[in-house]
Short mmCIF file of C-alpha atoms in Angstrom, two decimals:
data_model
loop_
_atom_site.label_atom_id
_atom_site.label_comp_id
_atom_site.label_asym_id
_atom_site.label_seq_id
_atom_site.Cartn_x
_atom_site.Cartn_y
_atom_site.Cartn_z
CA MET C 1 -7.88 45.14 -61.85
CA LEU C 2 -9.49 42.36 -63.87
CA SER C 3 -7.24 39.80 -62.14
CA ALA C 4 -8.32 41.07 -58.71
CA ASP C 5 -11.99 40.83 -59.73
CA VAL C 6 -11.50 37.27 -60.94
CA THR C 7 -9.76 36.32 -57.68
CA TYR C 8 -12.61 37.89 -55.65
CA LEU C 9 -15.20 35.94 -57.63
CA ASN C 10 -13.20 32.73 -57.22
CA LEU C 11 -13.08 33.17 -53.46
CA ARG C 12 -16.73 34.18 -53.26
CA GLU C 13 -17.78 31.01 -55.02
CA ASN C 14 -15.24 28.84 -53.16
CA ARG C 15 -16.88 25.93 -51.35
CA TYR C 16 -14.09 25.50 -48.81
CA LEU C 17 -13.39 29.09 -47.70
CA PRO C 18 -16.48 29.41 -45.43
CA TRP C 19 -15.60 26.16 -43.71
CA PHE C 20 -12.01 27.29 -43.19
CA LEU C 21 -13.25 30.53 -41.62
CA VAL C 22 -15.68 28.64 -39.37
CA VAL C 23 -12.96 26.34 -38.02
CA PHE C 24 -10.48 29.23 -37.69
CA LEU C 25 -12.91 31.42 -35.75
CA LEU C 26 -14.07 28.50 -33.64
CA ARG C 27 -10.47 27.92 -32.67
CA TYR C 28 -9.17 31.46 -32.19
CA ALA C 29 -11.96 33.97 -31.61
CA ARG C 30 -11.96 33.08 -27.91
CA VAL C 31 -8.15 33.21 -27.65
CA VAL C 32 -7.97 36.72 -29.15
CA THR C 33 -10.80 37.86 -26.87
CA ASN C 34 -8.94 36.39 -23.89
CA VAL C 35 -5.87 38.47 -24.73
CA PHE C 36 -8.08 41.55 -24.50
CA GLY C 37 -9.57 40.28 -21.21
CA ASN C 38 -6.12 39.84 -19.70
CA LEU C 39 -5.22 43.41 -20.58
CA LYS C 40 -8.45 44.61 -18.99
CA TYR C 41 -8.23 42.57 -15.77
CA ARG C 42 -7.39 44.30 -12.47
CA PRO C 43 -7.40 42.65 -9.00
CA THR C 44 -9.50 44.15 -6.22
CA PRO C 45 -7.34 46.71 -4.38
CA ARG C 46 -6.77 46.41 -0.63
CA PRO C 47 -8.97 48.85 1.32
CA GLN C 48 -7.45 51.37 3.72
CA SER C 49 -10.03 50.56 6.42
CA PRO C 50 -10.97 46.91 5.87
CA LYS C 51 -13.99 45.21 7.41
CA HIS C 52 -12.22 41.84 7.57
CA HIS C 53 -8.85 40.87 9.03
CA ALA C 54 -6.70 37.78 9.48
CA SER C 55 -8.47 37.14 12.80
CA ASP C 56 -11.67 36.50 10.82
CA ILE C 57 -10.23 33.45 9.03
CA THR C 58 -10.21 29.73 9.78
CA VAL C 59 -8.17 27.45 7.51
CA VAL C 60 -9.33 23.87 6.78
CA ILE C 61 -7.04 21.31 5.13
CA PRO C 62 -8.42 17.82 4.36
CA THR C 63 -5.68 15.17 4.16
CA THR C 64 -5.05 11.45 4.59
CA HIS C 65 -1.34 11.54 5.52
CA LEU C 66 -0.26 13.57 8.54
CA MET C 67 3.39 12.53 8.31
CA SER C 68 3.90 13.98 4.84
CA VAL C 69 6.72 16.49 4.67
CA THR C 70 4.75 18.29 1.96
CA LEU C 71 1.90 18.78 4.43
CA TYR C 72 4.39 20.08 6.99
CA ARG C 73 5.64 22.67 4.51
CA VAL C 74 2.06 23.65 3.72
CA PHE C 75 0.90 24.33 7.26
CA THR C 76 4.22 25.97 8.12
CA SER C 77 3.55 28.44 5.31
CA VAL C 78 0.02 29.00 6.68
CA LEU C 79 1.15 29.56 10.26
CA ARG C 80 3.61 32.26 9.25
CA HIS C 81 0.47 34.39 8.98
CA PRO C 82 -1.69 35.45 11.96
CA VAL C 83 -4.62 33.10 11.34
CA PRO C 84 -6.39 32.14 14.60
CA ARG C 85 -7.11 28.49 13.75
CA LEU C 86 -5.95 25.78 11.35
CA ILE C 87 -8.08 22.62 11.25
CA ILE C 88 -6.47 19.55 9.66
CA SER C 89 -9.26 17.12 8.83
CA THR C 90 -7.90 13.60 8.46
CA ALA C 91 -9.39 10.25 7.53
CA GLY C 92 -8.44 6.61 7.28
CA PRO C 93 -6.50 4.17 9.46
CA VAL C 94 -3.04 5.45 8.48
CA ALA C 95 -3.78 9.02 9.55
CA LYS C 96 -5.34 7.79 12.81
CA GLU C 97 -2.10 6.05 13.76
CA GLN C 98 -0.12 9.20 12.99
CA ILE C 99 -2.11 11.64 15.17
CA ALA C 100 -0.18 11.00 18.39
CA ILE C 101 3.21 11.46 16.72
CA PHE C 102 1.97 14.53 14.87
CA LYS C 103 0.90 16.22 18.09
CA THR C 104 4.31 15.68 19.62
CA LEU C 105 6.07 17.23 16.62
CA VAL C 106 3.83 20.15 15.68
CA GLN C 107 4.37 23.11 17.96
CA ASP C 108 1.53 25.56 17.56
CA GLN C 109 -1.68 25.81 19.58
CA ARG C 110 -3.57 27.12 16.57
CA VAL C 111 -3.47 23.66 14.96
CA PHE C 112 -6.39 21.28 15.61
CA ILE C 113 -6.90 17.74 14.36
CA LEU C 114 -10.13 16.04 13.27
CA HIS C 115 -10.40 12.42 12.20
CA ARG C 116 -13.02 10.22 10.58
CA ASN C 117 -12.90 6.56 9.51
CA VAL C 118 -13.81 6.84 5.82
CA VAL C 119 -11.68 8.82 3.36
CA SER C 120 -13.79 11.44 1.58
CA ARG C 121 -12.72 14.99 0.83
CA ARG C 122 -16.28 16.32 0.93
CA GLU C 123 -17.10 14.62 4.21
CA GLN C 124 -13.76 15.60 5.76
CA THR C 125 -14.55 19.20 4.82
CA ALA C 126 -18.08 18.99 6.17
CA GLN C 127 -16.97 17.57 9.51
CA ALA C 128 -14.90 20.71 10.12
CA MET C 129 -17.75 23.16 9.57
CA PRO C 130 -19.25 23.02 13.11
CA HIS C 131 -15.82 24.04 14.44
CA VAL C 132 -15.40 27.10 12.20
CA LYS C 133 -16.36 30.12 14.31
CA THR C 134 -15.00 32.88 12.08
CA SER C 135 -16.85 34.76 9.33
CA LEU C 136 -14.45 33.62 6.60
CA LEU C 137 -13.23 30.15 5.69
CA ILE C 138 -10.18 29.12 3.66
CA LEU C 139 -10.46 25.64 2.19
CA GLN C 140 -7.35 24.23 0.54
CA ASP C 141 -5.55 21.01 -0.28
CA ASP C 142 -2.49 19.57 1.42
CA HIS C 143 0.09 20.59 -1.21
CA THR C 144 -0.50 24.30 -1.85
CA TYR C 145 1.84 26.76 -0.14
CA TRP C 146 1.07 30.27 1.07
CA PRO C 147 3.50 33.02 0.04
CA ALA C 148 5.55 34.75 2.74
CA GLU C 149 4.25 38.10 1.48
CA PRO C 150 2.76 39.94 4.53
CA ALA C 151 0.04 41.48 2.37
CA PHE C 152 -1.21 38.06 1.21
CA ILE C 153 -4.18 37.77 3.58
CA ASP C 154 -5.24 41.39 3.10
CA SER C 155 -5.17 40.82 -0.65
CA ILE C 156 -7.26 37.63 -0.74
CA ILE C 157 -9.96 38.98 1.60
CA ALA C 158 -10.17 42.43 -0.02
CA PRO C 159 -13.07 41.41 -2.34
CA PHE C 160 -15.23 40.61 0.71
CA GLU C 161 -15.65 44.34 1.28
CA ASP C 162 -18.43 43.83 -1.26
CA PRO C 163 -21.19 42.03 0.68
CA SER C 164 -22.29 40.19 -2.48
CA THR C 165 -18.92 38.41 -2.83
CA GLY C 166 -19.20 34.79 -1.71
CA GLY C 167 -15.90 33.28 -2.84
CA VAL C 168 -12.40 34.35 -3.82
CA SER C 169 -9.73 32.50 -5.77
CA ALA C 170 -6.01 33.21 -5.68
CA VAL C 171 -3.57 32.51 -8.51
CA LEU C 172 -1.65 29.23 -8.42
CA GLU C 173 1.76 28.47 -9.86
CA ALA C 174 3.37 25.03 -9.88
CA ARG C 175 6.66 24.82 -8.02
CA HIS C 176 9.64 24.81 -10.38
CA ARG C 177 11.82 21.98 -9.13
CA GLU C 178 14.88 23.26 -10.99
CA HIS C 179 15.48 19.96 -12.74
CA PRO C 180 18.17 19.99 -15.41
CA THR C 181 16.88 19.28 -18.92
CA SER C 182 15.37 15.86 -18.33
CA PHE C 183 12.28 13.70 -18.42
CA SER C 184 11.33 14.87 -14.90
CA GLY C 185 11.91 18.48 -15.89
CA PHE C 186 9.58 18.09 -18.88
CA TRP C 187 6.68 16.87 -16.72
CA ASN C 188 7.32 19.63 -14.20
CA PHE C 189 7.15 22.07 -17.14
CA LEU C 190 3.80 20.60 -18.23
CA GLY C 191 2.41 21.10 -14.73
CA MET C 192 3.59 24.70 -14.62
CA THR C 193 2.20 25.55 -18.04
CA TYR C 194 -1.14 23.92 -17.18
CA LEU C 195 -1.57 26.45 -14.37
CA ALA C 196 -0.20 29.26 -16.55
CA ARG C 197 -2.92 28.56 -19.14
CA ARG C 198 -5.55 28.48 -16.43
CA ARG C 199 -4.35 31.84 -15.11
CA PHE C 200 -4.58 33.25 -18.64
CA GLU C 201 -8.15 31.93 -18.94
CA TYR C 202 -9.30 33.09 -15.51
CA CYS C 203 -7.85 36.60 -15.82
CA ALA C 204 -9.54 36.93 -19.21
CA THR C 205 -13.02 35.92 -18.08
CA SER C 206 -12.69 37.89 -14.85
CA GLY C 207 -11.59 40.95 -16.81
CA ILE C 208 -14.53 40.70 -19.23
CA ASP C 209 -17.53 39.76 -17.09
CA GLY C 210 -16.13 39.24 -13.57
CA GLY C 211 -16.50 35.44 -13.57
CA ILE C 212 -14.26 32.39 -13.47
CA SER C 213 -15.21 28.92 -14.64
CA THR C 214 -14.14 27.11 -11.47
CA LEU C 215 -13.20 28.24 -7.98
CA SER C 216 -10.34 25.79 -7.47
CA GLY C 217 -10.40 23.13 -4.79
CA ARG C 218 -6.69 23.71 -4.26
CA PHE C 219 -7.40 27.03 -2.57
CA GLY C 220 -10.51 29.13 -2.04
CA VAL C 221 -11.82 31.71 0.42
CA PHE C 222 -15.53 31.58 1.29
CA ARG C 223 -18.01 33.20 3.58
CA THR C 224 -18.51 30.63 6.33
CA GLU C 225 -22.28 31.10 6.19
CA ILE C 226 -22.24 29.46 2.74
CA TYR C 227 -20.22 26.32 3.43
CA ALA C 228 -21.70 25.80 6.91
CA SER C 229 -25.34 26.14 5.84
CA LYS C 230 -27.51 23.04 6.12
CA ALA C 231 -28.91 23.52 2.60
CA PHE C 232 -25.41 23.63 1.11
CA LEU C 233 -24.10 20.63 3.06
CA MET C 234 -27.15 18.52 2.26
CA GLN C 235 -26.56 18.87 -1.49
CA TYR C 236 -22.76 18.91 -1.15
CA LEU C 237 -22.77 15.47 0.53
CA ASN C 238 -25.49 14.00 -1.67
CA GLU C 239 -24.60 14.93 -5.24
CA TYR C 240 -25.49 12.30 -7.83
CA ILE C 241 -25.06 12.21 -11.60
CA PHE C 242 -26.44 10.18 -14.51
CA PHE C 243 -30.00 10.19 -13.18
CA GLY C 244 -28.93 9.19 -9.69
CA LYS C 245 -26.95 6.15 -10.82
CA VAL C 246 -23.49 7.46 -9.80
CA GLY C 247 -22.82 8.99 -6.39
CA PRO C 248 -22.72 10.40 -3.89
CA LEU C 249 -19.76 12.10 -5.54
CA ASN C 250 -16.55 12.85 -3.72
CA ALA C 251 -14.87 14.37 -6.76
CA ASP C 252 -16.01 17.57 -8.47
CA ASP C 253 -16.43 19.49 -5.20
CA ASP C 254 -14.86 22.58 -6.80
CA LYS C 255 -17.42 22.47 -9.61
CA PHE C 256 -20.21 22.05 -7.09
CA HIS C 257 -19.39 25.07 -4.95
CA THR C 258 -18.83 27.17 -8.08
CA ARG C 259 -22.32 26.35 -9.36
CA TRP C 260 -23.81 26.92 -5.91
CA LEU C 261 -22.31 30.40 -5.60
CA ILE C 262 -23.54 31.43 -9.04
CA ASP C 263 -27.01 29.97 -8.60
CA HIS C 264 -27.48 31.67 -5.23
CA GLY C 265 -26.47 35.13 -6.39
CA TRP C 266 -22.94 35.27 -4.97
CA LYS C 267 -20.04 36.83 -6.86
CA ILE C 268 -16.76 34.96 -7.36
CA LYS C 269 -13.65 37.11 -7.48
CA LEU C 270 -10.13 36.41 -8.71
CA GLN C 271 -7.10 37.93 -7.00
CA ALA C 272 -4.19 37.59 -9.43
CA GLY C 273 -1.81 40.21 -8.12
CA PRO C 274 1.81 39.39 -7.20
CA GLU C 275 1.04 39.39 -3.46
CA SER C 276 -1.70 36.76 -3.89
CA THR C 277 0.21 34.26 -6.05
CA MET C 278 0.54 30.84 -4.43
CA THR C 279 2.70 27.80 -5.14
CA THR C 280 1.50 24.22 -5.47
CA GLU C 281 2.89 20.82 -6.41
CA LEU C 282 2.07 19.71 -9.95
CA GLY C 283 3.83 17.99 -12.83
CA GLU C 284 5.14 14.55 -11.99
CA TRP C 285 5.12 11.41 -14.13
CA PRO C 286 2.90 9.37 -14.26
CA LYS C 287 0.66 11.22 -11.79
CA PHE C 288 0.15 14.24 -14.04
CA ASN C 289 -1.11 12.12 -16.94
CA GLU C 290 -3.65 10.50 -14.63
CA GLN C 291 -4.66 13.92 -13.27
CA VAL C 292 -5.32 15.25 -16.77
CA LEU C 293 -7.64 12.33 -17.50
CA ARG C 294 -9.43 12.81 -14.17
CA TRP C 295 -9.84 16.57 -14.71
CA MET C 296 -11.26 16.02 -18.19
CA ARG C 297 -13.74 13.46 -16.90
CA THR C 298 -14.77 15.97 -14.24
CA THR C 299 -15.29 18.61 -16.91
CA TRP C 300 -17.44 16.34 -19.06
CA ARG C 301 -19.58 15.56 -16.02
CA SER C 302 -19.86 19.09 -14.65
CA LYS C 303 -19.85 21.65 -17.43
CA PRO C 304 -23.07 20.55 -19.13
CA ARG C 305 -24.90 21.10 -15.83
CA GLN C 306 -23.49 24.61 -15.53
CA LEU C 307 -24.40 25.46 -19.12
CA VAL C 308 -28.09 24.69 -18.58
CA HIS C 309 -28.30 26.99 -15.55
CA LYS C 310 -29.93 30.28 -16.50
CA MET C 311 -28.06 32.19 -13.79
CA SER C 312 -24.70 31.29 -15.36
CA TRP C 313 -25.66 32.95 -18.66
CA MET C 314 -27.22 35.94 -16.93
CA ARG C 315 -24.45 36.66 -14.42
CA GLN C 316 -21.34 35.78 -16.43
CA PRO C 317 -22.20 35.31 -20.11
CA TYR C 318 -18.66 35.33 -21.51
CA THR C 319 -17.38 32.90 -18.87
CA THR C 320 -20.26 30.55 -19.67
CA PHE C 321 -19.62 30.95 -23.39
CA SER C 322 -15.98 29.98 -22.78
CA LEU C 323 -17.20 26.92 -20.90
CA MET C 324 -19.32 25.95 -23.88
CA MET C 325 -16.40 26.40 -26.28
CA TRP C 326 -14.38 23.85 -24.29
CA PHE C 327 -16.41 21.09 -25.95
CA PHE C 328 -15.19 22.24 -29.38
CA ARG C 329 -11.52 22.61 -28.45
CA LEU C 330 -9.79 19.67 -30.14
CA SER C 331 -6.44 21.04 -31.28
CA LEU C 332 -5.30 17.95 -33.19
CA VAL C 333 -8.54 17.78 -35.18
CA GLN C 334 -9.03 21.52 -35.70
CA GLU C 335 -5.48 22.35 -36.72
CA ALA C 336 -5.28 19.42 -39.14
CA ALA C 337 -8.64 20.51 -40.58
CA MET C 338 -7.41 24.09 -41.05
CA PHE C 339 -4.40 23.02 -43.09
CA TRP C 340 -6.53 20.70 -45.23
CA LEU C 341 -9.21 23.36 -45.78
CA LEU C 342 -6.56 25.99 -46.56
CA ARG C 343 -5.10 23.78 -49.26
CA ALA C 344 -8.53 22.94 -50.66
CA THR C 345 -9.48 26.63 -50.70
CA LEU C 346 -6.36 27.65 -52.63
CA LYS C 347 -6.66 24.71 -55.01
CA GLU C 348 -10.24 25.57 -55.95
CA ALA C 349 -9.21 29.22 -56.39
CA GLY C 350 -6.41 28.17 -58.74
CA LYS C 351 -3.73 29.38 -56.31
CA LEU C 352 -2.31 26.07 -55.09
CA ALA C 353 1.25 27.29 -55.70
CA ARG C 354 0.77 29.71 -52.80
CA PHE C 355 -0.03 26.96 -50.33
CA PRO C 356 3.51 26.59 -48.85
CA VAL C 357 3.65 30.30 -47.95
CA ALA C 358 0.06 30.33 -46.67
CA ALA C 359 0.68 27.16 -44.64
CA LEU C 360 3.80 28.70 -43.09
CA GLY C 361 1.82 31.79 -42.11
CA LEU C 362 -0.88 29.62 -40.56
CA LEU C 363 1.74 27.60 -38.65
CA VAL C 364 3.31 30.77 -37.24
CA TRP C 365 -0.14 31.98 -36.14
CA ILE C 366 -0.92 28.64 -34.44
CA ILE C 367 2.35 28.63 -32.52
CA ALA C 368 1.96 32.29 -31.55
CA MET C 369 -1.49 31.59 -30.10
CA LYS C 370 -0.06 28.74 -28.04
CA VAL C 371 2.89 30.80 -26.80
CA VAL C 372 0.81 33.83 -25.75
CA LYS C 373 -0.94 31.76 -23.06
CA ILE C 374 2.30 30.69 -21.38
CA LEU C 375 4.55 33.63 -22.27
CA PRO C 376 4.92 34.72 -18.60
CA HIS C 377 6.39 31.30 -17.82
CA PHE C 378 9.08 31.63 -20.49
CA ARG C 379 9.92 35.13 -19.28
CA LYS C 380 10.50 33.68 -15.83
CA HIS C 381 12.16 30.42 -16.91
CA PRO C 382 13.64 30.93 -20.41
CA ARG C 383 15.59 27.66 -20.22
CA ASP C 384 12.29 25.78 -20.40
CA LEU C 385 11.94 26.72 -24.08
CA VAL C 386 13.70 23.45 -24.82
CA TYR C 387 10.53 21.64 -23.75
CA PHE C 388 8.22 23.54 -26.11
CA PRO C 389 8.22 20.94 -28.96
CA GLY C 390 7.22 18.26 -26.45
CA TYR C 391 4.57 20.63 -25.12
CA LEU C 392 3.01 20.79 -28.60
CA VAL C 393 2.97 17.01 -28.90
CA PHE C 394 1.43 16.64 -25.45
CA GLY C 395 -1.30 19.11 -26.44
CA TYR C 396 -2.22 16.93 -29.42
CA TRP C 397 -2.12 13.83 -27.21
CA CYS C 398 -4.61 15.56 -24.90
CA THR C 399 -7.11 15.65 -27.77
CA LEU C 400 -7.18 11.85 -27.66
CA VAL C 401 -7.34 11.89 -23.86
CA LYS C 402 -10.28 14.30 -24.04
CA ILE C 403 -12.20 11.96 -26.34
CA TRP C 404 -11.44 8.99 -24.08
CA ALA C 405 -12.53 11.02 -21.03
CA MET C 406 -15.85 11.73 -22.76
CA LEU C 407 -16.41 8.03 -23.37
CA THR C 408 -15.57 7.17 -19.73
CA CYS C 409 -16.83 10.27 -17.90
CA TRP C 410 -19.13 8.15 -15.74
CA ASN C 411 -15.98 6.80 -14.07
CA ALA C 412 -15.45 8.69 -10.80
CA SER C 413 -13.42 5.85 -9.30
CA TRP C 414 -10.60 8.09 -8.00
CA ALA C 415 -12.97 9.70 -5.55
CA THR C 416 -15.75 7.21 -4.96
CA ALA C 417 -15.18 3.64 -6.07
CA LYS C 418 -11.59 3.46 -4.84
CA VAL C 419 -12.53 5.02 -1.54
CA ASN C 420 -15.44 2.64 -1.11
CA GLU C 421 -13.25 -0.28 -2.07
CA MET C 422 -10.82 0.59 0.73
CA ALA C 423 -13.37 1.62 3.35
CA GLY C 424 -16.34 -0.55 2.52
CA ALA C 425 -18.98 2.17 2.33
CA THR C 426 -19.58 5.90 2.37
CA VAL C 427 -20.34 7.27 5.82
CA MET C 428 -22.04 10.65 6.18
CA VAL C 429 -20.90 13.17 8.75
CA ALA C 430 -24.11 12.66 10.66
CA SER C 431 -23.30 8.97 11.21
CA GLY C 432 -21.08 9.66 14.21
CA ALA C 433 -17.93 8.28 12.57
CA VAL C 434 -16.08 11.47 13.41
CA GLU C 435 -13.77 12.14 16.33
CA GLU C 436 -14.36 15.50 17.97
CA LEU C 437 -12.03 18.46 17.62
CA GLY C 438 -10.12 17.75 20.82
CA GLU C 439 -7.21 19.71 22.20
CA PRO C 440 -4.86 21.90 20.18
CA CYS C 441 -1.29 20.78 19.53
CA ARG C 442 0.38 21.95 22.73
CA THR C 443 4.01 22.95 22.38
CA THR C 444 6.02 26.12 21.80
CA ASN C 445 7.10 27.55 18.46
CA LEU C 446 6.77 26.06 14.99
CA GLU C 447 9.90 26.24 12.87
CA PRO C 448 9.19 28.39 9.78
CA VAL C 449 11.51 26.56 7.39
CA VAL C 450 12.01 22.89 6.58
CA GLY C 451 15.48 21.89 5.45
CA PRO C 452 17.51 18.68 5.34
CA ASP C 453 19.17 19.53 8.66
CA SER C 454 16.19 20.92 10.58
CA ARG C 455 15.11 19.28 13.82
CA ILE C 456 11.51 18.81 12.68
CA TRP C 457 12.58 17.25 9.37
CA THR C 458 14.78 14.75 11.28
CA SER C 459 11.94 13.95 13.67
CA PHE C 460 9.55 13.38 10.75
CA ARG C 461 11.97 11.00 9.07
CA ARG C 462 12.58 9.00 12.23
CA ALA C 463 8.89 8.85 13.11
CA CYS C 464 7.97 7.72 9.62
CA LYS C 465 10.68 5.09 9.65
CA ARG C 466 9.43 3.71 12.97
CA ARG C 467 5.86 3.61 11.70
CA ALA C 468 6.90 2.29 8.27
CA CYS C 469 5.21 5.13 6.43
CA ASN C 470 6.91 6.93 3.57
CA PRO C 471 6.78 10.73 3.70
CA ALA C 472 5.50 12.19 0.44
CA VAL C 473 7.81 14.99 -0.60
#
């Protein structure tokens, strides 16, 4: 009993124990809460008598390369469903040359083409808005595939039964390319686990306070009245940062519409059921490394603005708290600090001999907290466990990338400077640099599957070879 009292007094007077607990809680309080949020989350059920149907949807896909086989697979997956119109909004000289060939190959009158001279995702999106006549709008990128599940559309529009819902996000999974154990397979694994972690985060925040940190630019469903409004488009096309020194931004459009929805009283819903799970392309060297840096720069630019908005804290406090905690998530620094503080705590308490056992327990806890976020991936692809050690190293590398992104967050060159360098200047939609919607693609039936022997695939290859453009697979 005396020994226990002495140990208690030693710990109570220990200088390092409070600091260890601060770092530990800073690192893991949110993770444990997110586990609870995931258990609590439920998607919005499909109504028996819905107000909205597939006929109420227009799909808009901004792209710069019409002859991409990946794009073909994307819009084929879209057109399996009974959507009334798909608008492909193109830009740049390459896409302009490809329009005629594209119209001869694509065989569905629901597909319409728009073109503008200057490449800009925001402006390509905005140019499509006058041609959206339906009450709901789906905005997605050119490498995210719709599932064949017939209930997909009913699932993603179910939250709009609530008139206060302004946007809906589906769940994204990166396509598993079935590489053997290899360098390419490792990067594919990193892409898949990136989206698995995001799903874990989004389901948690949605389960706790109904919010998500970002309505992804890869796929989102919106009320058309939001995206087509003059007030929205004016700010959407004229967003500046760093006291007006950088902009108008082309990047960060997903962060912008997320903030807009929250600030204007709209709810954002997440549909994470099996029928609303989509597939996208992610995880390729060196592109993925560059994407991580770009995403982190975007986060450094955008999250501080969301944190200072009162509506974010009022409407989704836990989601906003999670956003704030992102700035403190430095796994390499925090985990190294925990081991050092654990040793210092035991040494001051006169229990240094117990450090190996305590350190092993801490290591097991750290690994368990990393695994829990991506456990569904390992259940689905157990062979990918071989990549887990590399996954840990990459996570520590991302700490350094995060610091570098902070120091260079003003750099939005992927979306603005590079575009301006190629095109010469940014041209607003109102400038008249946009070709009108024109006629639909007039032919018969669109083949639902692309394979190495399909007629459309062969036509794409031949057309690309003639035009000296390489299809992006």
